[in-house]
Each structure stands twice: as C-alpha cells, then as structure tokens.
C-alpha cells in the first residue's frame, strides 16, 4: 500500500506545517483540498509524543528507514 502511505505522509506533513511542525494529539478541519490550515482542539496537547513518533512508522512504510 505504498500509494496510500504516501498520501498519508503528505497529509501529515501538510498538517504539521499548520502547527509549526509540532503535531498535536488531535486536530480537525475541512477536507485537505479546501482547508487553509487544520484546527487544534482546545484540550489537545501539542506537541504530543505519539504524534511526534508517528513519523517513524510513516517513513518505514515509505521505505525510508
């Protein structure tokens, strides 16, 4: 599922840029085509350890590690 992993990776990178590259544990927004930036849930932590660590399995899925 290399294609799907690439779509996910691009989406995570795009979302991360909306949070100064510090992904929160939870965010929302409109669809990726029309959204200006994702919206942070007020009670979510930023950065969140598991959100930060998600880069490792994504890179593995894309064959980067």
JSON list of N, CA, C and O in Angstrom, two decimals:
[
{"chain": "A", "resi": 1, "resn": "UNK", "atom": "N", "xyz": [0.82, -1.19, 0.00]},
{"chain": "A", "resi": 1, "resn": "UNK", "atom": "CA", "xyz": [0.00, 0.00, 0.00]},
{"chain": "A", "resi": 1, "resn": "UNK", "atom": "C", "xyz": [0.87, 1.26, 0.00]},
{"chain": "A", "resi": 1, "resn": "UNK", "atom": "O", "xyz": [0.64, 2.20, 0.76]},
{"chain": "A", "resi": 2, "resn": "UNK", "atom": "N", "xyz": [1.86, 1.24, -0.86]},
{"chain": "A", "resi": 2, "resn": "UNK", "atom": "CA", "xyz": [2.82, 2.34, -0.94]},
{"chain": "A", "resi": 2, "resn": "UNK", "atom": "C", "xyz": [2.13, 3.66, -1.31]},
{"chain": "A", "resi": 2, "resn": "UNK", "atom": "O", "xyz": [2.43, 4.71, -0.74]},
{"chain": "A", "resi": 3, "resn": "UNK", "atom": "N", "xyz": [1.20, 3.61, -2.23]},
{"chain": "A", "resi": 3, "resn": "UNK", "atom": "CA", "xyz": [0.50, 4.82, -2.66]},
{"chain": "A", "resi": 3, "resn": "UNK", "atom": "C", "xyz": [-0.29, 5.42, -1.50]},
{"chain": "A", "resi": 3, "resn": "UNK", "atom": "O", "xyz": [-0.26, 6.64, -1.28]},
{"chain": "A", "resi": 4, "resn": "UNK", "atom": "N", "xyz": [-0.99, 4.57, -0.76]},
{"chain": "A", "resi": 4, "resn": "UNK", "atom": "CA", "xyz": [-1.78, 5.05, 0.37]},
{"chain": "A", "resi": 4, "resn": "UNK", "atom": "C", "xyz": [-0.88, 5.63, 1.46]},
{"chain": "A", "resi": 4, "resn": "UNK", "atom": "O", "xyz": [-1.22, 6.64, 2.09]},
{"chain": "A", "resi": 5, "resn": "UNK", "atom": "N", "xyz": [0.27, 5.00, 1.70]},
{"chain": "A", "resi": 5, "resn": "UNK", "atom": "CA", "xyz": [1.21, 5.50, 2.70]},
{"chain": "A", "resi": 5, "resn": "UNK", "atom": "C", "xyz": [1.75, 6.87, 2.27]},
{"chain": "A", "resi": 5, "resn": "UNK", "atom": "O", "xyz": [1.93, 7.76, 3.12]},
{"chain": "A", "resi": 6, "resn": "UNK", "atom": "N", "xyz": [1.99, 7.05, 1.00]},
{"chain": "A", "resi": 6, "resn": "UNK", "atom": "CA", "xyz": [2.48, 8.34, 0.51]},
{"chain": "A", "resi": 6, "resn": "UNK", "atom": "C", "xyz": [1.43, 9.44, 0.69]},
{"chain": "A", "resi": 6, "resn": "UNK", "atom": "O", "xyz": [1.77, 10.56, 1.07]},
{"chain": "A", "resi": 7, "resn": "UNK", "atom": "N", "xyz": [0.17, 9.11, 0.45]},
{"chain": "A", "resi": 7, "resn": "UNK", "atom": "CA", "xyz": [-0.91, 10.08, 0.66]},
{"chain": "A", "resi": 7, "resn": "UNK", "atom": "C", "xyz": [-0.98, 10.46, 2.13]},
{"chain": "A", "resi": 7, "resn": "UNK", "atom": "O", "xyz": [-1.10, 11.64, 2.48]},
{"chain": "A", "resi": 8, "resn": "UNK", "atom": "N", "xyz": [-0.89, 9.47, 3.00]},
{"chain": "A", "resi": 8, "resn": "UNK", "atom": "CA", "xyz": [-0.91, 9.73, 4.44]},
{"chain": "A", "resi": 8, "resn": "UNK", "atom": "C", "xyz": [0.27, 10.60, 4.86]},
{"chain": "A", "resi": 8, "resn": "UNK", "atom": "O", "xyz": [0.12, 11.56, 5.62]},
{"chain": "A", "resi": 9, "resn": "UNK", "atom": "N", "xyz": [1.44, 10.28, 4.37]},
{"chain": "A", "resi": 9, "resn": "UNK", "atom": "CA", "xyz": [2.64, 11.05, 4.72]},
{"chain": "A", "resi": 9, "resn": "UNK", "atom": "C", "xyz": [2.52, 12.50, 4.28]},
{"chain": "A", "resi": 9, "resn": "UNK", "atom": "O", "xyz": [2.84, 13.42, 5.04]},
{"chain": "A", "resi": 10, "resn": "UNK", "atom": "N", "xyz": [2.05, 12.72, 3.06]},
{"chain": "A", "resi": 10, "resn": "UNK", "atom": "CA", "xyz": [1.86, 14.10, 2.58]},
{"chain": "A", "resi": 10, "resn": "UNK", "atom": "C", "xyz": [0.86, 14.85, 3.44]},
{"chain": "A", "resi": 10, "resn": "UNK", "atom": "O", "xyz": [1.04, 16.01, 3.77]},
{"chain": "A", "resi": 11, "resn": "UNK", "atom": "N", "xyz": [-0.22, 14.18, 3.84]},
{"chain": "A", "resi": 11, "resn": "UNK", "atom": "CA", "xyz": [-1.23, 14.80, 4.68]},
{"chain": "A", "resi": 11, "resn": "UNK", "atom": "C", "xyz": [-0.70, 15.16, 6.05]},
{"chain": "A", "resi": 11, "resn": "UNK", "atom": "O", "xyz": [-0.99, 16.24, 6.57]},
{"chain": "A", "resi": 12, "resn": "UNK", "atom": "N", "xyz": [0.09, 14.26, 6.64]},
{"chain": "A", "resi": 12, "resn": "UNK", "atom": "CA", "xyz": [0.67, 14.55, 7.95]},
{"chain": "A", "resi": 12, "resn": "UNK", "atom": "C", "xyz": [1.66, 15.70, 7.88]},
{"chain": "A", "resi": 12, "resn": "UNK", "atom": "O", "xyz": [1.70, 16.56, 8.76]},
{"chain": "A", "resi": 13, "resn": "UNK", "atom": "N", "xyz": [2.47, 15.74, 6.83]},
{"chain": "A", "resi": 13, "resn": "UNK", "atom": "CA", "xyz": [3.41, 16.84, 6.67]},
{"chain": "A", "resi": 13, "resn": "UNK", "atom": "C", "xyz": [2.69, 18.16, 6.48]},
{"chain": "A", "resi": 13, "resn": "UNK", "atom": "O", "xyz": [3.08, 19.19, 7.03]},
{"chain": "A", "resi": 14, "resn": "UNK", "atom": "N", "xyz": [1.64, 18.13, 5.68]},
{"chain": "A", "resi": 14, "resn": "UNK", "atom": "CA", "xyz": [0.86, 19.35, 5.46]},
{"chain": "A", "resi": 14, "resn": "UNK", "atom": "C", "xyz": [0.20, 19.82, 6.75]},
{"chain": "A", "resi": 14, "resn": "UNK", "atom": "O", "xyz": [0.21, 21.01, 7.08]},
{"chain": "A", "resi": 15, "resn": "UNK", "atom": "N", "xyz": [-0.35, 18.88, 7.52]},
{"chain": "A", "resi": 15, "resn": "UNK", "atom": "CA", "xyz": [-0.97, 19.24, 8.80]},
{"chain": "A", "resi": 15, "resn": "UNK", "atom": "C", "xyz": [0.07, 19.76, 9.77]},
{"chain": "A", "resi": 15, "resn": "UNK", "atom": "O", "xyz": [-0.16, 20.74, 10.48]},
{"chain": "A", "resi": 16, "resn": "UNK", "atom": "N", "xyz": [1.23, 19.11, 9.81]},
{"chain": "A", "resi": 16, "resn": "UNK", "atom": "CA", "xyz": [2.29, 19.53, 10.74]},
{"chain": "A", "resi": 16, "resn": "UNK", "atom": "C", "xyz": [2.72, 20.96, 10.46]},
{"chain": "A", "resi": 16, "resn": "UNK", "atom": "O", "xyz": [2.99, 21.73, 11.39]},
{"chain": "A", "resi": 17, "resn": "UNK", "atom": "N", "xyz": [2.76, 21.35, 9.21]},
{"chain": "A", "resi": 17, "resn": "UNK", "atom": "CA", "xyz": [3.17, 22.72, 8.89]},
{"chain": "A", "resi": 17, "resn": "UNK", "atom": "C", "xyz": [2.17, 23.73, 9.44]},
{"chain": "A", "resi": 17, "resn": "UNK", "atom": "O", "xyz": [2.53, 24.86, 9.75]},
{"chain": "A", "resi": 18, "resn": "UNK", "atom": "N", "xyz": [0.93, 23.34, 9.60]},
{"chain": "A", "resi": 18, "resn": "UNK", "atom": "CA", "xyz": [-0.08, 24.22, 10.18]},
{"chain": "A", "resi": 18, "resn": "UNK", "atom": "C", "xyz": [0.05, 24.37, 11.69]},
{"chain": "A", "resi": 18, "resn": "UNK", "atom": "O", "xyz": [-0.59, 25.23, 12.29]},
{"chain": "A", "resi": 19, "resn": "UNK", "atom": "N", "xyz": [0.88, 23.52, 12.30]},
{"chain": "A", "resi": 19, "resn": "UNK", "atom": "CA", "xyz": [1.10, 23.57, 13.75]},
{"chain": "A", "resi": 19, "resn": "UNK", "atom": "C", "xyz": [2.57, 23.83, 14.08]},
{"chain": "A", "resi": 19, "resn": "UNK", "atom": "O", "xyz": [3.08, 23.38, 15.09]},
{"chain": "A", "resi": 20, "resn": "UNK", "atom": "N", "xyz": [3.26, 24.53, 13.22]},
{"chain": "A", "resi": 20, "resn": "UNK", "atom": "CA", "xyz": [4.69, 24.84, 13.41]},
{"chain": "A", "resi": 20, "resn": "UNK", "atom": "C", "xyz": [5.50, 23.55, 13.59]},
{"chain": "A", "resi": 20, "resn": "UNK", "atom": "O", "xyz": [6.42, 23.48, 14.39]},
{"chain": "A", "resi": 21, "resn": "UNK", "atom": "N", "xyz": [5.14, 22.50, 12.85]},
{"chain": "A", "resi": 21, "resn": "UNK", "atom": "CA", "xyz": [5.79, 21.19, 12.87]},
{"chain": "A", "resi": 21, "resn": "UNK", "atom": "C", "xyz": [5.76, 20.52, 14.23]},
{"chain": "A", "resi": 21, "resn": "UNK", "atom": "O", "xyz": [6.62, 19.71, 14.56]},
{"chain": "A", "resi": 22, "resn": "UNK", "atom": "N", "xyz": [4.76, 20.83, 15.03]},
{"chain": "A", "resi": 22, "resn": "UNK", "atom": "CA", "xyz": [4.56, 20.20, 16.34]},
{"chain": "A", "resi": 22, "resn": "UNK", "atom": "C", "xyz": [3.16, 19.62, 16.37]},
{"chain": "A", "resi": 22, "resn": "UNK", "atom": "O", "xyz": [2.22, 20.26, 16.83]},
{"chain": "A", "resi": 23, "resn": "UNK", "atom": "N", "xyz": [3.00, 18.40, 15.85]},
{"chain": "A", "resi": 23, "resn": "UNK", "atom": "CA", "xyz": [1.67, 17.80, 15.74]},
{"chain": "A", "resi": 23, "resn": "UNK", "atom": "C", "xyz": [1.01, 17.63, 17.10]},
{"chain": "A", "resi": 23, "resn": "UNK", "atom": "O", "xyz": [1.64, 17.13, 18.04]},
{"chain": "A", "resi": 24, "resn": "UNK", "atom": "N", "xyz": [-0.25, 18.03, 17.21]},
{"chain": "A", "resi": 24, "resn": "UNK", "atom": "CA", "xyz": [-1.00, 17.78, 18.44]},
{"chain": "A", "resi": 24, "resn": "UNK", "atom": "C", "xyz": [-1.54, 16.36, 18.44]},
{"chain": "A", "resi": 24, "resn": "UNK", "atom": "O", "xyz": [-1.45, 15.65, 17.44]},
{"chain": "A", "resi": 25, "resn": "UNK", "atom": "N", "xyz": [-2.13, 15.96, 19.55]},
{"chain": "A", "resi": 25, "resn": "UNK", "atom": "CA", "xyz": [-2.71, 14.62, 19.62]},
{"chain": "A", "resi": 25, "resn": "UNK", "atom": "C", "xyz": [-3.99, 14.52, 18.82]},
{"chain": "A", "resi": 25, "resn": "UNK", "atom": "O", "xyz": [-4.38, 13.43, 18.40]},
{"chain": "A", "resi": 26, "resn": "UNK", "atom": "N", "xyz": [-4.65, 15.64, 18.58]},
{"chain": "A", "resi": 26, "resn": "UNK", "atom": "CA", "xyz": [-5.93, 15.62, 17.90]},
{"chain": "A", "resi": 26, "resn": "UNK", "atom": "C", "xyz": [-6.13, 16.95, 17.17]},
{"chain": "A", "resi": 26, "resn": "UNK", "atom": "O", "xyz": [-5.87, 18.02, 17.72]},
{"chain": "A", "resi": 27, "resn": "UNK", "atom": "N", "xyz": [-6.56, 16.87, 15.92]},
{"chain": "A", "resi": 27, "resn": "UNK", "atom": "CA", "xyz": [-6.88, 18.09, 15.18]},
{"chain": "A", "resi": 27, "resn": "UNK", "atom": "C", "xyz": [-7.98, 17.79, 14.20]},
{"chain": "A", "resi": 27, "resn": "UNK", "atom": "O", "xyz": [-8.32, 16.64, 13.95]},
{"chain": "A", "resi": 28, "resn": "UNK", "atom": "N", "xyz": [-8.56, 18.83, 13.65]},
{"chain": "A", "resi": 28, "resn": "UNK", "atom": "CA", "xyz": [-9.69, 18.69, 12.74]},
{"chain": "A", "resi": 28, "resn": "UNK", "atom": "C", "xyz": [-9.58, 19.75, 11.67]},
{"chain": "A", "resi": 28, "resn": "UNK", "atom": "O", "xyz": [-8.65, 20.54, 11.66]},
{"chain": "A", "resi": 29, "resn": "UNK", "atom": "N", "xyz": [-10.54, 19.77, 10.80]},
{"chain": "A", "resi": 29, "resn": "UNK", "atom": "CA", "xyz": [-10.57, 20.79, 9.77]},
{"chain": "A", "resi": 29, "resn": "UNK", "atom": "C", "xyz": [-11.45, 20.36, 8.61]},
{"chain": "A", "resi": 29, "resn": "UNK", "atom": "O", "xyz": [-12.13, 19.35, 8.68]},
{"chain": "A", "resi": 30, "resn": "UNK", "atom": "N", "xyz": [-11.40, 21.12, 7.58]},
{"chain": "A", "resi": 30, "resn": "UNK", "atom": "CA", "xyz": [-12.12, 20.80, 6.36]},
{"chain": "A", "resi": 30, "resn": "UNK", "atom": "C", "xyz": [-11.31, 19.78, 5.57]},
{"chain": "A", "resi": 30, "resn": "UNK", "atom": "O", "xyz": [-10.23, 19.36, 6.00]},
{"chain": "A", "resi": 31, "resn": "UNK", "atom": "N", "xyz": [-11.78, 19.41, 4.40]},
{"chain": "A", "resi": 31, "resn": "UNK", "atom": "CA", "xyz": [-11.01, 18.47, 3.59]},
{"chain": "A", "resi": 31, "resn": "UNK", "atom": "C", "xyz": [-9.69, 19.10, 3.16]},
{"chain": "A", "resi": 31, "resn": "UNK", "atom": "O", "xyz": [-9.53, 20.32, 3.18]},
{"chain": "A", "resi": 32, "resn": "UNK", "atom": "N", "xyz": [-8.73, 18.28, 2.82]},
{"chain": "A", "resi": 32, "resn": "UNK", "atom": "CA", "xyz": [-7.37, 18.74, 2.55]},
{"chain": "A", "resi": 32, "resn": "UNK", "atom": "C", "xyz": [-7.28, 19.64, 1.32]},
{"chain": "A", "resi": 32, "resn": "UNK", "atom": "O", "xyz": [-6.33, 20.40, 1.18]},
{"chain": "A", "resi": 33, "resn": "UNK", "atom": "N", "xyz": [-8.24, 19.59, 0.44]},
{"chain": "A", "resi": 33, "resn": "UNK", "atom": "CA", "xyz": [-8.21, 20.40, -0.78]},
{"chain": "A", "resi": 33, "resn": "UNK", "atom": "C", "xyz": [-8.60, 21.85, -0.49]},
{"chain": "A", "resi": 33, "resn": "UNK", "atom": "O", "xyz": [-7.95, 22.78, -0.98]},
{"chain": "A", "resi": 34, "resn": "UNK", "atom": "N", "xyz": [-9.63, 22.05, 0.32]},
{"chain": "A", "resi": 34, "resn": "UNK", "atom": "CA", "xyz": [-10.14, 23.41, 0.54]},
{"chain": "A", "resi": 34, "resn": "UNK", "atom": "C", "xyz": [-9.68, 24.04, 1.85]},
{"chain": "A", "resi": 34, "resn": "UNK", "atom": "O", "xyz": [-9.86, 25.24, 2.03]},
{"chain": "A", "resi": 35, "resn": "UNK", "atom": "N", "xyz": [-9.12, 23.27, 2.75]},
{"chain": "A", "resi": 35, "resn": "UNK", "atom": "CA", "xyz": [-8.74, 23.80, 4.06]},
{"chain": "A", "resi": 35, "resn": "UNK", "atom": "C", "xyz": [-7.53, 24.72, 3.96]},
{"chain": "A", "resi": 35, "resn": "UNK", "atom": "O", "xyz": [-6.59, 24.45, 3.23]},
{"chain": "A", "resi": 36, "resn": "UNK", "atom": "N", "xyz": [-7.57, 25.80, 4.69]},
{"chain": "A", "resi": 36, "resn": "UNK", "atom": "CA", "xyz": [-6.43, 26.71, 4.78]},
{"chain": "A", "resi": 36, "resn": "UNK", "atom": "C", "xyz": [-5.41, 26.13, 5.74]},
{"chain": "A", "resi": 36, "resn": "UNK", "atom": "O", "xyz": [-4.22, 26.10, 5.45]},
{"chain": "A", "resi": 37, "resn": "UNK", "atom": "N", "xyz": [-5.86, 25.67, 6.89]},
{"chain": "A", "resi": 37, "resn": "UNK", "atom": "CA", "xyz": [-5.00, 25.00, 7.86]},
{"chain": "A", "resi": 37, "resn": "UNK", "atom": "C", "xyz": [-5.86, 24.18, 8.80]},
{"chain": "A", "resi": 37, "resn": "UNK", "atom": "O", "xyz": [-7.04, 24.47, 8.97]},
{"chain": "A", "resi": 38, "resn": "UNK", "atom": "N", "xyz": [-5.29, 23.16, 9.43]},
{"chain": "A", "resi": 38, "resn": "UNK", "atom": "CA", "xyz": [-6.07, 22.36, 10.36]},
{"chain": "A", "resi": 38, "resn": "UNK", "atom": "C", "xyz": [-6.38, 23.15, 11.63]},
{"chain": "A", "resi": 38, "resn": "UNK", "atom": "O", "xyz": [-5.72, 24.13, 11.94]},
{"chain": "A", "resi": 39, "resn": "UNK", "atom": "N", "xyz": [-7.40, 22.70, 12.36]},
{"chain": "A", "resi": 39, "resn": "UNK", "atom": "CA", "xyz": [-7.81, 23.38, 13.58]},
{"chain": "A", "resi": 39, "resn": "UNK", "atom": "C", "xyz": [-7.44, 22.52, 14.79]},
{"chain": "A", "resi": 39, "resn": "UNK", "atom": "O", "xyz": [-7.71, 21.33, 14.82]},
{"chain": "A", "resi": 40, "resn": "UNK", "atom": "N", "xyz": [-6.84, 23.13, 15.78]},
{"chain": "A", "resi": 40, "resn": "UNK", "atom": "CA", "xyz": [-6.45, 22.46, 17.01]},
{"chain": "A", "resi": 40, "resn": "UNK", "atom": "C", "xyz": [-7.66, 22.34, 17.94]},
{"chain": "A", "resi": 40, "resn": "UNK", "atom": "O", "xyz": [-8.40, 23.30, 18.10]},
{"chain": "A", "resi": 41, "resn": "UNK", "atom": "N", "xyz": [-7.86, 21.16, 18.51]},
{"chain": "A", "resi": 41, "resn": "UNK", "atom": "CA", "xyz": [-8.87, 21.02, 19.55]},
{"chain": "A", "resi": 41, "resn": "UNK", "atom": "C", "xyz": [-8.33, 21.71, 20.80]},
{"chain": "A", "resi": 41, "resn": "UNK", "atom": "O", "xyz": [-7.17, 21.51, 21.16]},
{"chain": "A", "resi": 42, "resn": "UNK", "atom": "N", "xyz": [-9.14, 22.49, 21.49]},
{"chain": "A", "resi": 42, "resn": "UNK", "atom": "CA", "xyz": [-8.65, 23.26, 22.63]},
{"chain": "A", "resi": 42, "resn": "UNK", "atom": "C", "xyz": [-8.01, 22.41, 23.74]},
{"chain": "A", "resi": 42, "resn": "UNK", "atom": "O", "xyz": [-7.06, 22.86, 24.37]},
{"chain": "A", "resi": 43, "resn": "UNK", "atom": "N", "xyz": [-8.50, 21.20, 23.99]},
{"chain": "A", "resi": 43, "resn": "UNK", "atom": "CA", "xyz": [-7.99, 20.39, 25.09]},
{"chain": "A", "resi": 43, "resn": "UNK", "atom": "C", "xyz": [-6.86, 19.44, 24.67]},
{"chain": "A", "resi": 43, "resn": "UNK", "atom": "O", "xyz": [-6.37, 18.69, 25.49]},
{"chain": "A", "resi": 44, "resn": "UNK", "atom": "N", "xyz": [-6.44, 19.48, 23.42]},
{"chain": "A", "resi": 44, "resn": "UNK", "atom": "CA", "xyz": [-5.40, 18.53, 22.98]},
{"chain": "A", "resi": 44, "resn": "UNK", "atom": "C", "xyz": [-4.02, 19.08, 23.30]},
{"chain": "A", "resi": 44, "resn": "UNK", "atom": "O", "xyz": [-3.79, 20.29, 23.32]},
{"chain": "A", "resi": 45, "resn": "UNK", "atom": "N", "xyz": [-3.11, 18.16, 23.58]},
{"chain": "A", "resi": 45, "resn": "UNK", "atom": "CA", "xyz": [-1.74, 18.54, 23.89]},
{"chain": "A", "resi": 45, "resn": "UNK", "atom": "C", "xyz": [-0.94, 18.73, 22.61]},
{"chain": "A", "resi": 45, "resn": "UNK", "atom": "O", "xyz": [-1.13, 18.02, 21.63]},
{"chain": "A", "resi": 46, "resn": "UNK", "atom": "N", "xyz": [-0.01, 19.70, 22.64]},
{"chain": "A", "resi": 46, "resn": "UNK", "atom": "CA", "xyz": [0.83, 19.95, 21.48]},
{"chain": "A", "resi": 46, "resn": "UNK", "atom": "C", "xyz": [2.20, 20.38, 21.96]},
{"chain": "A", "resi": 46, "resn": "UNK", "atom": "O", "xyz": [2.29, 21.37, 22.70]},
{"chain": "A", "resi": 47, "resn": "UNK", "atom": "N", "xyz": [3.25, 19.74, 21.62]},
{"chain": "A", "resi": 47, "resn": "UNK", "atom": "CA", "xyz": [3.27, 18.52, 20.82]},
{"chain": "A", "resi": 47, "resn": "UNK", "atom": "C", "xyz": [2.89, 17.31, 21.67]},
{"chain": "A", "resi": 47, "resn": "UNK", "atom": "O", "xyz": [2.94, 17.37, 22.90]},
{"chain": "A", "resi": 48, "resn": "UNK", "atom": "N", "xyz": [2.52, 16.26, 21.03]},
{"chain": "A", "resi": 48, "resn": "UNK", "atom": "CA", "xyz": [2.16, 15.02, 21.69]},
{"chain": "A", "resi": 48, "resn": "UNK", "atom": "C", "xyz": [3.15, 13.95, 21.28]},
{"chain": "A", "resi": 48, "resn": "UNK", "atom": "O", "xyz": [3.53, 13.86, 20.11]},
{"chain": "A", "resi": 49, "resn": "UNK", "atom": "N", "xyz": [3.59, 13.15, 22.22]},
{"chain": "A", "resi": 49, "resn": "UNK", "atom": "CA", "xyz": [4.64, 12.16, 21.96]},
{"chain": "A", "resi": 49, "resn": "UNK", "atom": "C", "xyz": [4.27, 11.19, 20.85]},
{"chain": "A", "resi": 49, "resn": "UNK", "atom": "O", "xyz": [5.07, 10.93, 19.95]},
{"chain": "A", "resi": 50, "resn": "UNK", "atom": "N", "xyz": [3.06, 10.63, 20.89]},
{"chain": "A", "resi": 50, "resn": "UNK", "atom": "CA", "xyz": [2.73, 9.65, 19.86]},
{"chain": "A", "resi": 50, "resn": "UNK", "atom": "C", "xyz": [2.53, 10.31, 18.50]},
{"chain": "A", "resi": 50, "resn": "UNK", "atom": "O", "xyz": [2.77, 9.70, 17.48]},
{"chain": "A", "resi": 51, "resn": "UNK", "atom": "N", "xyz": [2.12, 11.55, 18.48]},
{"chain": "A", "resi": 51, "resn": "UNK", "atom": "CA", "xyz": [2.01, 12.26, 17.21]},
{"chain": "A", "resi": 51, "resn": "UNK", "atom": "C", "xyz": [3.40, 12.52, 16.63]},
{"chain": "A", "resi": 51, "resn": "UNK", "atom": "O", "xyz": [3.63, 12.36, 15.43]},
{"chain": "A", "resi": 52, "resn": "UNK", "atom": "N", "xyz": [4.33, 12.90, 17.49]},
{"chain": "A", "resi": 52, "resn": "UNK", "atom": "CA", "xyz": [5.71, 13.13, 17.04]},
{"chain": "A", "resi": 52, "resn": "UNK", "atom": "C", "xyz": [6.35, 11.83, 16.56]},
{"chain": "A", "resi": 52, "resn": "UNK", "atom": "O", "xyz": [7.07, 11.81, 15.56]},
{"chain": "A", "resi": 53, "resn": "UNK", "atom": "N", "xyz": [6.07, 10.75, 17.27]},
{"chain": "A", "resi": 53, "resn": "UNK", "atom": "CA", "xyz": [6.66, 9.45, 16.91]},
{"chain": "A", "resi": 53, "resn": "UNK", "atom": "C", "xyz": [6.04, 8.85, 15.66]},
{"chain": "A", "resi": 53, "resn": "UNK", "atom": "O", "xyz": [6.60, 7.91, 15.08]},
{"chain": "A", "resi": 54, "resn": "UNK", "atom": "N", "xyz": [4.92, 9.37, 15.21]},
{"chain": "A", "resi": 54, "resn": "UNK", "atom": "CA", "xyz": [4.26, 8.80, 14.02]},
{"chain": "A", "resi": 54, "resn": "UNK", "atom": "C", "xyz": [5.12, 8.95, 12.77]},
{"chain": "A", "resi": 54, "resn": "UNK", "atom": "O", "xyz": [4.91, 8.21, 11.80]},
{"chain": "A", "resi": 55, "resn": "UNK", "atom": "N", "xyz": [6.09, 9.83, 12.79]},
{"chain": "A", "resi": 55, "resn": "UNK", "atom": "CA", "xyz": [6.96, 10.00, 11.62]},
{"chain": "A", "resi": 55, "resn": "UNK", "atom": "C", "xyz": [7.78, 8.73, 11.34]},
{"chain": "A", "resi": 55, "resn": "UNK", "atom": "O", "xyz": [8.08, 8.43, 10.19]},
{"chain": "A", "resi": 56, "resn": "UNK", "atom": "N", "xyz": [8.12, 7.98, 12.39]},
{"chain": "A", "resi": 56, "resn": "UNK", "atom": "CA", "xyz": [8.95, 6.79, 12.20]},
{"chain": "A", "resi": 56, "resn": "UNK", "atom": "C", "xyz": [8.23, 5.70, 11.43]},
{"chain": "A", "resi": 56, "resn": "UNK", "atom": "O", "xyz": [8.74, 5.25, 10.40]},
{"chain": "A", "resi": 57, "resn": "UNK", "atom": "N", "xyz": [7.03, 5.25, 11.82]},
{"chain": "A", "resi": 57, "resn": "UNK", "atom": "CA", "xyz": [6.36, 4.22, 11.01]},
{"chain": "A", "resi": 57, "resn": "UNK", "atom": "C", "xyz": [5.97, 4.71, 9.62]},
{"chain": "A", "resi": 57, "resn": "UNK", "atom": "O", "xyz": [5.94, 3.92, 8.67]},
{"chain": "A", "resi": 58, "resn": "UNK", "atom": "N", "xyz": [5.68, 6.01, 9.48]},
{"chain": "A", "resi": 58, "resn": "UNK", "atom": "CA", "xyz": [5.36, 6.52, 8.15]},
{"chain": "A", "resi": 58, "resn": "UNK", "atom": "C", "xyz": [6.60, 6.43, 7.26]},
{"chain": "A", "resi": 58, "resn": "UNK", "atom": "O", "xyz": [6.51, 5.98, 6.11]},
{"chain": "A", "resi": 59, "resn": "UNK", "atom": "N", "xyz": [7.76, 6.81, 7.78]},
{"chain": "A", "resi": 59, "resn": "UNK", "atom": "CA", "xyz": [9.00, 6.70, 6.99]},
{"chain": "A", "resi": 59, "resn": "UNK", "atom": "C", "xyz": [9.31, 5.24, 6.68]},
{"chain": "A", "resi": 59, "resn": "UNK", "atom": "O", "xyz": [9.75, 4.92, 5.58]},
{"chain": "A", "resi": 60, "resn": "UNK", "atom": "N", "xyz": [9.05, 4.34, 7.63]},
{"chain": "A", "resi": 60, "resn": "UNK", "atom": "CA", "xyz": [9.27, 2.92, 7.38]},
{"chain": "A", "resi": 60, "resn": "UNK", "atom": "C", "xyz": [8.35, 2.42, 6.26]},
{"chain": "A", "resi": 60, "resn": "UNK", "atom": "O", "xyz": [8.78, 1.66, 5.39]},
{"chain": "A", "resi": 61, "resn": "UNK", "atom": "N", "xyz": [7.09, 2.83, 6.31]},
{"chain": "A", "resi": 61, "resn": "UNK", "atom": "CA", "xyz": [6.13, 2.40, 5.29]},
{"chain": "A", "resi": 61, "resn": "UNK", "atom": "C", "xyz": [6.52, 2.89, 3.90]},
{"chain": "A", "resi": 61, "resn": "UNK", "atom": "O", "xyz": [6.26, 2.21, 2.91]},
{"chain": "A", "resi": 62, "resn": "UNK", "atom": "N", "xyz": [7.16, 4.04, 3.86]},
{"chain": "A", "resi": 62, "resn": "UNK", "atom": "CA", "xyz": [7.58, 4.59, 2.56]},
{"chain": "A", "resi": 62, "resn": "UNK", "atom": "C", "xyz": [8.95, 4.07, 2.14]},
{"chain": "A", "resi": 62, "resn": "UNK", "atom": "O", "xyz": [9.46, 4.45, 1.09]},
{"chain": "A", "resi": 63, "resn": "UNK", "atom": "N", "xyz": [9.56, 3.21, 2.96]},
{"chain": "A", "resi": 63, "resn": "UNK", "atom": "CA", "xyz": [10.85, 2.64, 2.60]},
{"chain": "A", "resi": 63, "resn": "UNK", "atom": "C", "xyz": [12.02, 3.54, 2.92]},
{"chain": "A", "resi": 63, "resn": "UNK", "atom": "O", "xyz": [13.13, 3.31, 2.42]},
{"chain": "A", "resi": 64, "resn": "UNK", "atom": "N", "xyz": [11.80, 4.55, 3.76]},
{"chain": "A", "resi": 64, "resn": "UNK", "atom": "CA", "xyz": [12.88, 5.48, 4.08]},
{"chain": "A", "resi": 64, "resn": "UNK", "atom": "C", "xyz": [13.77, 5.06, 5.24]},
{"chain": "A", "resi": 64, "resn": "UNK", "atom": "O", "xyz": [14.78, 5.66, 5.50]},
{"chain": "A", "resi": 65, "resn": "UNK", "atom": "N", "xyz": [13.38, 4.01, 5.96]},
{"chain": "A", "resi": 65, "resn": "UNK", "atom": "CA", "xyz": [14.19, 3.54, 7.10]},
{"chain": "A", "resi": 65, "resn": "UNK", "atom": "C", "xyz": [14.46, 2.05, 6.95]},
{"chain": "A", "resi": 65, "resn": "UNK", "atom": "O", "xyz": [13.67, 1.30, 6.51]}
]
